Coordinates of C-alpha atoms and ligand atoms in Angstrom, one line a residue:
M139 CA -14.9 -55.6 49.8
P140 CA -18.1 -56.5 48.3
S141 CA -20.4 -58.8 50.3
P142 CA -22.7 -61.3 49.3
E143 CA -26.6 -60.3 48.6
R144 CA -28.5 -63.3 50.4
N145 CA -32.0 -63.7 50.3
V146 CA -33.1 -64.7 53.7
L147 CA -33.9 -68.1 52.9
M148 CA -30.8 -68.5 52.7
Q149 CA -29.6 -66.9 55.1
L150 CA -32.3 -68.5 57.6
S151 CA -30.6 -71.3 56.0
S152 CA -26.8 -70.5 56.4
I153 CA -28.0 -69.8 60.2
F154 CA -30.3 -72.9 61.5
P155 CA -28.9 -75.3 59.4
E156 CA -31.6 -78.1 60.6
I157 CA -34.0 -76.0 58.4
G158 CA -32.4 -75.7 55.1
G159 CA -34.0 -78.5 53.1
A160 CA -37.4 -76.4 54.1
C161 CA -35.5 -73.0 53.0
A162 CA -34.3 -75.1 50.5
E163 CA -37.5 -75.5 48.7
L164 CA -39.7 -72.5 50.0
N165 CA -36.9 -70.9 47.4
A166 CA -37.5 -72.9 44.2
K167 CA -41.0 -71.9 44.4
L168 CA -41.5 -68.7 46.0
S169 CA -38.0 -67.2 43.9
S170 CA -37.2 -66.2 40.5
G171 CA -33.8 -68.0 41.1
G172 CA -35.2 -70.8 42.4
Q173 CA -37.9 -71.1 39.7
S174 CA -35.2 -70.8 37.3
E175 CA -33.4 -73.7 39.3
T176 CA -35.9 -75.9 40.0
W177 CA -36.0 -75.2 35.2
L178 CA -33.0 -76.6 34.5
F179 CA -33.8 -79.0 36.8
K180 CA -36.7 -80.6 34.3
Q181 CA -34.2 -79.4 31.4
L182 CA -31.4 -82.0 32.9
S183 CA -33.4 -84.2 34.3
A184 CA -34.6 -84.5 30.6
V185 CA -31.2 -85.3 28.9
I186 CA -30.2 -87.9 32.1
E187 CA -32.8 -89.5 30.7
Q188 CA -32.6 -89.4 26.4
R189 CA -29.0 -89.9 27.3
K190 CA -29.7 -92.8 29.5
A191 CA -32.7 -94.3 26.8
A192 CA -30.1 -94.4 24.3
M193 CA -26.9 -95.9 26.8
Q194 CA -25.2 -98.0 23.8
E195 CA -25.3 -95.3 21.0
F196 CA -23.1 -93.3 23.4
E197 CA -20.5 -96.3 24.8
G198 CA -17.0 -95.1 24.5
N199 CA -18.5 -91.3 24.8
N200 CA -16.0 -89.7 27.3
D201 CA -18.3 -86.6 28.0
A202 CA -18.4 -85.7 31.6
L203 CA -22.8 -86.7 31.8
Q204 CA -21.5 -90.0 29.7
L205 CA -18.7 -91.0 33.1
L206 CA -21.2 -89.9 35.4
L207 CA -23.7 -92.3 34.1
N208 CA -20.4 -95.6 33.3
P209 CA -20.4 -97.5 37.0
R210 CA -23.9 -97.8 35.7
Q211 CA -23.5 -100.4 33.2
S212 CA -19.7 -101.4 33.5
S213 CA -19.1 -105.2 32.9
S214 CA -15.9 -104.9 34.9
L215 CA -17.9 -104.3 37.9
N216 CA -20.0 -106.5 40.5
P217 CA -23.8 -106.0 40.6
E218 CA -22.5 -104.7 44.4
S219 CA -19.1 -102.2 43.0
Q220 CA -21.7 -100.9 39.7
R221 CA -24.8 -100.1 42.7
R222 CA -22.3 -98.3 45.3
N223 CA -20.1 -97.0 42.5
S224 CA -22.6 -94.8 40.4
L225 CA -25.3 -91.7 41.1
T226 CA -28.9 -91.8 41.5
D227 CA -30.8 -89.5 38.4
R228 CA -31.2 -86.4 41.4
E229 CA -26.5 -86.7 42.2
I230 CA -26.3 -86.7 38.4
A231 CA -28.7 -83.9 37.6
N232 CA -26.4 -82.2 40.9
N233 CA -23.6 -82.7 39.7
C234 CA -24.7 -81.7 36.0
F235 CA -26.5 -78.3 37.6
A236 CA -23.2 -77.3 39.1
F237 CA -20.9 -77.7 36.2
L238 CA -22.9 -76.0 34.5
L239 CA -23.2 -73.0 36.7
A240 CA -19.4 -73.2 38.4
G241 CA -17.9 -72.7 34.7
Y242 CA -20.0 -70.9 32.9
E243 CA -20.5 -67.6 34.7
T244 CA -17.0 -67.5 36.2
T245 CA -15.0 -68.0 33.5
S246 CA -16.8 -65.1 31.5
T247 CA -17.4 -62.9 34.3
A248 CA -13.2 -63.6 34.4
L249 CA -12.8 -62.1 30.5
A250 CA -15.2 -59.4 31.0
F251 CA -13.0 -57.5 33.5
S252 CA -10.3 -59.0 32.1
A253 CA -11.2 -56.9 29.0
W254 CA -11.7 -53.7 31.1
L255 CA -7.8 -53.8 32.2
L256 CA -6.8 -53.4 29.2
A257 CA -9.2 -51.1 27.1
K258 CA -8.0 -49.1 30.4
N259 CA -4.0 -49.5 30.9
S260 CA -3.2 -49.7 26.9
S261 CA 0.2 -49.9 28.2
K262 CA -0.7 -52.9 28.5
Q263 CA -2.2 -54.1 26.0
S264 CA 0.0 -53.3 23.5
I265 CA 3.1 -55.9 25.4
L266 CA -0.7 -58.9 25.7
Q267 CA -0.6 -57.8 20.9
E268 CA 2.6 -57.8 20.2
E269 CA 3.6 -61.4 22.4
I270 CA 0.8 -62.7 21.0
D271 CA 1.2 -61.2 17.0
E272 CA 5.0 -62.3 17.5
H273 CA 4.1 -66.2 18.9
L274 CA 1.1 -66.7 17.1
G275 CA 0.2 -64.6 13.9
S276 CA 1.1 -67.2 11.5
Q277 CA -1.2 -69.3 9.1
E278 CA -0.2 -71.8 10.6
R279 CA -3.1 -73.6 13.5
E280 CA -0.4 -76.9 14.4
G281 CA 0.2 -76.5 18.1
W282 CA -2.1 -73.2 18.7
Y283 CA -3.4 -74.8 22.4
E284 CA 0.4 -75.1 23.0
K285 CA 1.7 -72.2 22.2
V286 CA -0.9 -70.3 23.8
M287 CA -1.2 -72.4 27.0
K288 CA 3.1 -70.8 26.9
L289 CA 3.0 -67.2 26.6
P290 CA 4.2 -65.5 29.7
Y291 CA 3.1 -62.0 29.7
L292 CA -0.7 -63.6 28.9
D293 CA -0.1 -65.8 31.9
A294 CA 0.3 -62.9 33.1
V295 CA -2.5 -60.7 32.7
F296 CA -4.9 -64.6 33.6
H297 CA -3.0 -64.3 36.8
E298 CA -2.8 -60.5 37.6
A299 CA -7.2 -59.8 36.6
L300 CA -8.0 -62.8 38.4
R301 CA -5.8 -61.8 41.0
M302 CA -8.0 -58.4 40.9
Y303 CA -11.2 -59.7 40.3
P304 CA -11.9 -63.0 41.1
P305 CA -14.7 -64.1 40.1
I306 CA -15.5 -66.0 43.5
T307 CA -14.5 -64.6 46.2
F308 CA -17.3 -66.5 48.9
F309 CA -17.1 -70.1 47.5
V310 CA -13.8 -71.1 49.3
N311 CA -15.1 -72.8 53.1
R312 CA -13.7 -75.5 55.3
T313 CA -15.5 -77.6 58.2
C314 CA -13.3 -78.6 60.5
V315 CA -13.7 -82.0 61.5
R316 CA -10.6 -82.3 64.4
A317 CA -10.3 -79.9 66.8
C318 CA -7.2 -78.0 66.3
E319 CA -5.2 -74.7 67.0
I320 CA -3.9 -72.6 64.6
D321 CA -1.7 -69.5 65.9
G322 CA -3.2 -69.4 69.2
V323 CA -6.3 -69.8 66.9
K324 CA -8.9 -72.3 68.6
F325 CA -11.6 -74.4 66.3
E326 CA -14.3 -76.6 67.9
P327 CA -14.9 -79.3 64.9
G328 CA -18.4 -78.4 62.8
V329 CA -16.7 -75.2 62.8
Q330 CA -16.8 -73.1 59.0
V331 CA -14.0 -71.5 58.0
S332 CA -14.5 -68.8 54.9
V333 CA -11.1 -67.8 53.4
P334 CA -11.3 -64.1 52.7
I335 CA -9.9 -64.0 48.4
W336 CA -10.6 -60.7 48.2
T337 CA -9.3 -58.8 51.4
I338 CA -6.1 -61.4 50.6
H339 CA -5.8 -60.7 47.1
H340 CA -5.7 -57.1 48.0
D341 CA -3.6 -56.7 51.1
P342 CA -1.0 -54.7 50.3
E343 CA 1.6 -56.2 52.5
V344 CA 0.7 -60.1 50.2
W345 CA 0.3 -57.3 46.6
P346 CA 2.1 -53.5 47.0
E347 CA -0.5 -51.3 45.2
P348 CA -3.0 -54.2 44.9
E349 CA -4.7 -51.9 43.6
K350 CA -2.8 -51.6 39.9
F351 CA -3.0 -53.8 37.5
K352 CA 0.1 -54.9 36.7
P353 CA 0.7 -58.5 34.8
E354 CA 4.3 -58.2 36.0
R355 CA 4.0 -59.1 39.1
F356 CA 3.3 -62.3 37.9
Y357 CA 6.0 -62.0 34.3
K358 CA 7.5 -65.4 34.6
N359 CA 7.7 -65.5 37.6
K360 CA 5.6 -67.3 40.2
D361 CA 7.5 -67.0 43.5
Y362 CA 4.2 -66.1 45.2
H363 CA 3.6 -68.0 49.0
P364 CA 0.7 -70.6 47.1
M365 CA -2.0 -69.2 49.5
A366 CA -1.8 -65.4 48.4
W367 CA -2.9 -66.2 45.2
L368 CA -6.9 -68.6 45.6
P369 CA -9.0 -67.9 43.0
F370 CA -9.7 -71.3 42.0
G371 CA -9.3 -72.0 45.7
A372 CA -6.8 -74.7 47.7
G373 CA -5.8 -78.1 48.4
P374 CA -7.7 -81.6 47.3
R375 CA -10.8 -79.9 46.5
N376 CA -10.0 -76.6 44.5
C377 CA -12.0 -76.1 41.4
V378 CA -12.1 -79.1 39.3
G379 CA -12.5 -77.0 36.6
M380 CA -9.0 -74.8 36.8
R381 CA -7.0 -75.9 33.9
F382 CA -10.9 -75.9 32.0
G383 CA -11.1 -72.1 32.5
E384 CA -7.3 -70.9 32.5
M385 CA -7.5 -72.5 28.7
Q386 CA -10.9 -71.0 28.3
F387 CA -9.8 -67.4 29.0
K388 CA -6.1 -67.5 27.3
M389 CA -7.8 -69.4 24.0
A390 CA -10.4 -66.3 23.9
L391 CA -7.7 -63.9 25.5
A392 CA -5.0 -64.3 22.4
R393 CA -8.1 -64.4 19.7
L394 CA -9.6 -61.3 21.0
M395 CA -6.8 -59.4 21.5
S396 CA -5.3 -61.2 18.5
R397 CA -7.6 -58.9 16.5
F398 CA -9.1 -56.4 17.6
S399 CA -7.8 -53.6 20.7
L400 CA -9.9 -51.8 22.9
E401 CA -10.3 -49.1 24.7
L402 CA -13.0 -47.4 27.9
G403 CA -15.4 -45.3 25.2
P404 CA -17.7 -42.4 26.9
E405 CA -20.3 -45.2 28.3
S406 CA -17.2 -47.6 30.1
Q407 CA -17.6 -47.0 33.3
D408 CA -14.2 -45.7 35.4
P409 CA -14.5 -46.8 38.1
L410 CA -16.0 -50.9 37.3
P411 CA -19.1 -51.2 40.1
V412 CA -19.1 -54.8 41.1
R413 CA -21.5 -56.7 42.9
N414 CA -21.6 -59.8 44.4
P415 CA -24.5 -62.5 44.4
T416 CA -23.3 -65.4 44.1
A417 CA -20.0 -64.7 42.1
M418 CA -18.8 -62.0 41.5
L419 CA -19.9 -59.7 38.6
N420 CA -19.7 -56.2 37.0
T421 CA -22.9 -54.4 38.0
D422 CA -23.7 -53.3 34.5
R423 CA -22.9 -54.6 31.2
V424 CA -19.0 -54.0 30.7
V425 CA -19.3 -51.0 27.8
L426 CA -16.7 -50.7 26.0
K427 CA -15.2 -49.6 22.4
V428 CA -13.5 -52.0 20.0
S429 CA -11.5 -51.9 17.1
E430 CA -10.3 -53.8 14.4
R431 CA -6.8 -54.4 13.8
K432 CA -4.9 -53.7 11.1
I433 CA -3.1 -56.6 10.3
D434 CA -1.5 -58.3 7.6
V435 CA -4.2 -60.0 6.1
N436 CA -3.3 -62.9 4.9
Q437 CA -2.3 -63.5 8.5
N438 CA -4.3 -66.8 9.6
Y439 CA -4.9 -66.1 13.5
F440 CA -6.4 -69.3 14.1
Ligands
LIG104 C1 -11.9 -68.3 35.4 C2 -12.9 -69.7 36.4 C3 -13.0 -70.4 37.9 C4 -12.9 -69.8 38.4 C5 -12.4 -68.3 39.3 C6 -12.9 -70.4 39.3 C7 -13.7 -70.7 41.2 C8 -13.7 -71.6 41.8 C9 -13.3 -71.6 43.5 C10 -12.8 -71.0 43.7 C11 -13.8 -73.0 43.5 C12 -13.9 -73.4 45.1 C13 -12.5 -74.0 45.6 C14 -12.1 -74.5 46.8 O1 -13.2 -74.2 47.9 O2 -11.2 -74.5 46.9 C15 -14.3 -74.0 42.3 C16 -14.6 -75.3 42.5 C17 -15.4 -76.0 41.8 N1 -16.0 -75.5 40.6 FE1 -15.0 -73.1 39.7 N2 -14.1 -72.3 38.9 C18 -13.6 -71.7 37.7 C19 -14.0 -72.5 36.6 C20 -14.2 -73.1 36.8 C21 -14.7 -74.6 35.2 C22 -14.9 -74.4 33.6 C23 -15.3 -75.7 35.9 C24 -16.3 -76.8 35.0 C25 -16.3 -76.7 34.0 C26 -15.7 -75.5 36.8 C27 -16.5 -76.0 38.2 C28 -15.5 -76.7 40.1 C29 -16.8 -77.0 40.3 C30 -17.3 -78.5 40.0 C31 -16.4 -77.4 41.6 C32 -16.6 -77.7 42.7 C33 -14.9 -78.6 43.1 C34 -15.7 -79.4 44.6 O3 -16.3 -78.8 45.3 O4 -15.0 -80.1 44.6 N3 -14.5 -74.1 37.8 N4 -14.3 -73.0 41.1

């Protein structure tokens, strides 16, 4: 399993949580990642200020920022409830930051790995293209979202790609709040438990031949243990962007596959080296050979 890359300050703060705040401040000043974070926070704070200055104009919008700001001016809440339900500017910036980071790298990484897997497994790619041609190969744009979300082989590719390369492998942690014992293992309050997603996804007892790309495992089939496929975590605090991420992934892949075919080229890497700074990443760019498919020019996919 690719191990997490952590800088010394992050390591220190996970060993001694009581100095976490000081470590975070030092990190923001000293590390290039920390400096980038500080820059991003400044930009986010500026956008929040702009939005606050023009609150009336955006009333009724339901974008994420507006939803975070809304309780401040909700006429249905009394001043006390308004105060209790409102987030501070810092909390709003933190949430926007989390959404940006959690929602951007994850889906793009998943798509990069999937493109590589399909390039390497041309027979699976052909099945996917046939499905897309059959169901989306018309000029009709109406209902495209519903159609894409119902394609069973695309769904199987989505599940299998995220099984083999789950973009997040070290974030699914929980803190024990009540002493308990599970299968003879005792947990004390405060103990941190990490879910080994990569290991579960590559366990041959759970997924036979785990290193093989076999979308058929998931084709019209969801008959697996609910804790065996965990790219989005689990439980009430699982990924809040799961449906959105799935939609982005499927739309992008359907569109790509409808017009292009992918192959490994002379510069492609095989196996694909991965590293794990925060999200799982391919070590370098994913280089593939792309060729335009010979499709009926009258067909207008999307
Ligand atoms: C392929 C795409 C994605 C993957 C694999 C992914 C994976 C994950 C995982 C594993 C977690 C931790 C869940 C847990 O602890 O049980 C998480 C949390 C989160 N994700 Fe995603 N994610 C994806 C896309 C997105 C998108 C598109 C967004 C937002 C637009 C998003 C926003 C978040 C947020 C805000 C959290 C923290 C939720 C909380 O703590 O309550 N993610 N994600």
